[in-house]
Amino acid sequence: MKDIKPAILIFIAFTGICGGIYPAVVTGVASVLFPKQAGGSFITDKSGRVVGSRLIGQPFSGPKYFWPRPSATTDFGYNPMGSGGSNSGPTSPDYLKAVADRVKALKDSGVSNGAPADLVQASASGLDPHITPESARVQIPRVARARGMTEEALLKLVASYTEDRQFGILGAPRVNVLALNLALDKLAP
Amino acid sequence: MNAYEWVEITLFFVVLLALIKPFGTYMARVFQGERTFLSPVVVPCEKLIYRLCGVNRDEEMGWKRYAWDMILFNLVLFVALFAMLLFQHLLPLNPQKFPAFTWPLALNTAISFVTNTNWQAYSGETTASYFTQMVGVAVHNFVSAATGMAIVIALVRGFVRRTTSLLGNFWVDMTRATLYILLPLSLVAAPVLVSQGVIQNVSAYKTVSLLQPASYDKPKLDTRGNPLMDAKGNPVTESDTVSEVTVPMGPVASQEAIKELGTNGGGFFNANSAHPYENPTPLSHFLEILLILLIPGSITYTFGLMVGNTRQGWALLGVMLLVLVGSFAVLQGAEVSGNLLVTRLGVHGANLEGKEVRFGLAGTSLFEVATTGTSCGAVSAMHDSLTPIGGMIPMSLILLGEIIFGGVGSGLYTMLAFAVIAVFVAGLMIGRTPEYLGKKIEVREMWMSILTILTAGIVVLVMSGIAMITPSAVASMANPGAHGLSEVLYAFASMANNNGSAFAGLSANTNFYNLLGSLAMILGRYVPAVAVLAMAGSLAEKKYVPPSLGTLPTDKAPFALWLTLVILIVGALTFFPALSLGPIVEHLAMLGGN
């Protein structure tokens, strides 16, 4: 067993450096420079109570709220303890039936002219906090009716909660569903 | 693709290509022991490590000792991680009180991280403590990548050196790779990721009230905790309401940086780089793709510098870029066209099942080809839910042997084995002497190259075959029919080629997949690694043959094209039958509407 000594000692040294010092330094730097992000980007209300995280989607149903994407997390939708996608194959009969059901539910809620893909197909994380701007717009008539608001007011609200591509180039335009619904509750409780 | 996506993708490749020369030069200086701008800080640490660990840094090794030390070191890593997982419940930093891993899962996980595969048959947020994540697997993310780099540098020395048996010192190469390259880059990348929203803390998991409590169907359990079934065999459910949820926390950013940089790919969370806490914004997504490709791309330049002709490196990079961009185009095309069966239901738009909105479609496609062309295996979309042809692309990139950029170190050494074979075959066809980089290619080099490129393929086909005739293995499939075969094929491709991504519908935490998969990962990692070192030893002993009229120029476009063809032909001959039964049949079924 020639060289077993350096093998063990180097392992111990690197465990100390890469497993101890490195994460400790990153944790320290993060907590000084970006404490909010490092802690989970939580949103608090006026009284300081945590109402959710900007980054972790929440389930919404019923006519009064904007709906997020379908979620395939374990046990129940948007369960942060069970992140993951449906892993349904594109030709799976169960999957196609689930999509058909969602399309029908969306149609019953008043969305005509077909369903936007993101509202009937589950996200990869199951926690996707966003929907596309189109998916927010098609829900406006329903929410307006349920809350007794004008569609113009809601169009404005959705527009102000639409994030553009980052730096105008990266990624896709999107609407944060939790942030939008929080604003909605404030506007017309 | 829309105009924005064209700009985004173009920008990505411009940034990547701009970094290759400076970073490749830096790595060459590191491995040749020259001074770099980090030397004033790192040299004292380096010397201290050698002194404490009893390493004589001027002592060089022949290939056998180099290989032996590599294996010995990996053995120590394995034993340590295996023990850490088995005794997780006794170790600190476990605020959620997670129990120990079961032994087959611990075995599979330990081998997976030591071999740079990072196949995960567990969900991080419900299984692994902060200690396991930070002191356990994250350390292996560094050293398994450093091991790959050490091996490829030894191979390059084999080409460069003449009539010697010495290839360098494994401990020195591995230590330098970690201290000068992986650690500083991770230290820079991790805080940038935090700025975007990647979390970094060791707090206990947080409880958050939902704005609107949600009701759901909960499966009823019998007294022993098994789901109750009704007369028809359907699970019995009751309605339940959830008003608060638990949000997992953890030191994610520090692990995320090295997970991409070392082409490891083991996610902190089950959803991996699709999880908003691992990859919160389009910028973090862009950076993560860049981190994945940075070292495997730049090391081609390091190689060129070390062999004294940078065009040799550019030629290999050209092959990688050609296949990567081609794969991206096919994947993106397939996903934009969407799933016909879903479109028919009245859904408009591309296939978004298993994708996140924020990354955009082109960005997502780029991540998936980058992560499978390299042996990274992190995912920002669920590969199981890609369209049939879309899903065939990541699978094919893995099956080609992880050479399209490839793993850190392992990508280039496997690519060099392909180059040796391309030179040899070309030599046979046009009657030129097979030489590569001034070294004659003879029987021994051919044997070692063939071992390097075919081991994983044989393992994939044999093991997938065994799975198909094992009822318990078939029962793990989540999707019926051709797609189920794709899931199994992908699983063994991923493990044997040390990628780690999955068609994740497959229930892989069973004894069958844990144990057979462990064997696949070991064979796929160490047979090529040792073969490459043996080839390096034999090359180093040869004399230099100056290029003559009879030498095939390997630094020009025709050779790059030829090498691409050799790679594609070897891949197609090995895997076309299997692929036709999986994704291709499924594609035809989709077109046929059933």
XYZ file of N, CA and C in Angstrom, chain B residues 152 155 159 316 403 410-425 436 441 445-454 528 531-532 535 539 559 563 566-567 570:
129
model
N -5.788 13.835 -17.654
C -5.598 14.339 -19.013
C -4.242 15.042 -19.135
N -1.712 12.500 -19.783
C -1.765 12.039 -21.176
C -1.075 13.046 -22.103
N 2.304 12.745 -24.746
C 2.537 13.170 -26.130
C 3.766 14.073 -26.228
N -9.718 20.299 -32.171
C -10.589 19.496 -31.313
C -11.778 20.320 -30.831
N -17.773 13.497 -24.943
C -16.605 14.128 -25.562
C -16.948 15.468 -26.174
N -11.847 14.378 -18.297
C -12.225 13.130 -18.958
C -12.714 13.381 -20.385
N -13.317 14.540 -20.638
C -13.785 14.844 -21.995
C -12.633 14.871 -22.975
N -11.565 15.588 -22.609
C -10.441 15.712 -23.537
C -9.704 14.389 -23.694
N -9.535 13.626 -22.600
C -8.782 12.383 -22.807
C -9.550 11.379 -23.650
N -10.891 11.374 -23.531
C -11.666 10.477 -24.385
C -11.624 10.970 -25.829
N -11.693 12.301 -26.004
C -11.596 12.863 -27.352
C -10.247 12.536 -27.981
N -9.185 12.575 -27.193
C -7.850 12.255 -27.731
C -7.779 10.786 -28.149
N -8.490 9.916 -27.403
C -8.536 8.507 -27.811
C -9.235 8.383 -29.165
N -10.309 9.181 -29.359
C -10.978 9.185 -30.659
C -10.039 9.708 -31.744
N -9.252 10.730 -31.412
C -8.329 11.298 -32.401
C -7.293 10.249 -32.823
N -6.811 9.459 -31.842
C -5.844 8.411 -32.155
C -6.467 7.413 -33.137
N -7.744 7.056 -32.870
C -8.396 6.098 -33.757
C -8.623 6.705 -35.136
N -9.005 7.990 -35.162
C -9.231 8.658 -36.448
C -7.939 8.687 -37.269
N -6.826 8.985 -36.602
C -5.537 9.019 -37.283
C -5.207 7.636 -37.842
N -5.446 6.621 -37.038
C -5.120 5.259 -37.449
C -5.954 4.832 -38.657
N -7.269 5.055 -38.556
C -8.156 4.647 -39.655
C -7.810 5.411 -40.922
N 0.441 10.762 -34.425
C -0.349 11.861 -33.884
C 0.567 12.657 -32.973
N 1.562 5.795 -33.754
C 0.440 5.075 -33.152
C 0.605 3.597 -33.468
N -1.291 1.607 -28.348
C -2.121 2.819 -28.315
C -3.523 2.525 -28.833
N -3.587 1.681 -29.884
C -4.899 1.349 -30.438
C -5.739 0.591 -29.414
N -5.111 -0.383 -28.749
C -5.841 -1.150 -27.738
C -6.405 -0.234 -26.662
N -5.545 0.641 -26.164
C -5.956 1.505 -25.060
C -7.040 2.492 -25.511
N -6.919 2.993 -26.744
C -7.941 3.916 -27.248
C -9.276 3.201 -27.387
N -9.226 1.971 -27.882
C -10.486 1.242 -28.078
C -11.131 0.935 -26.739
N -10.301 0.538 -25.770
C -10.845 0.330 -24.417
C -11.504 1.605 -23.907
N -10.847 2.737 -24.157
C -11.358 4.013 -23.665
C -12.716 4.348 -24.274
N -12.853 4.148 -25.572
C -14.098 4.621 -26.188
C -15.205 3.574 -26.182
N -14.878 2.290 -26.065
C -15.957 1.294 -26.172
C -16.465 0.759 -24.840
N -11.515 3.409 -18.664
C -10.888 4.413 -19.542
C -9.751 5.168 -18.856
N -6.700 2.990 -18.827
C -6.252 2.773 -20.204
C -5.555 4.017 -20.738
N -6.100 5.181 -20.426
C -5.507 6.431 -20.895
C -4.113 6.615 -20.292
N -1.731 4.362 -21.973
C -1.363 4.910 -23.274
C -0.358 6.042 -23.087
N 3.274 6.250 -24.791
C 3.612 7.367 -25.686
C 4.868 8.092 -25.218
N -9.132 17.305 -41.105
C -9.012 16.298 -40.042
C -10.139 16.462 -39.024
N -12.604 13.558 -38.021
C -12.762 13.124 -36.635
C -14.249 13.155 -36.237
N -15.836 10.103 -37.681
C -15.470 8.886 -36.950
C -16.313 8.779 -35.675
N -16.433 9.902 -34.972
C -17.202 9.903 -33.729
C -18.657 9.528 -34.007
N -18.976 5.748 -35.101
C -18.836 4.816 -33.970
C -20.109 4.855 -33.123
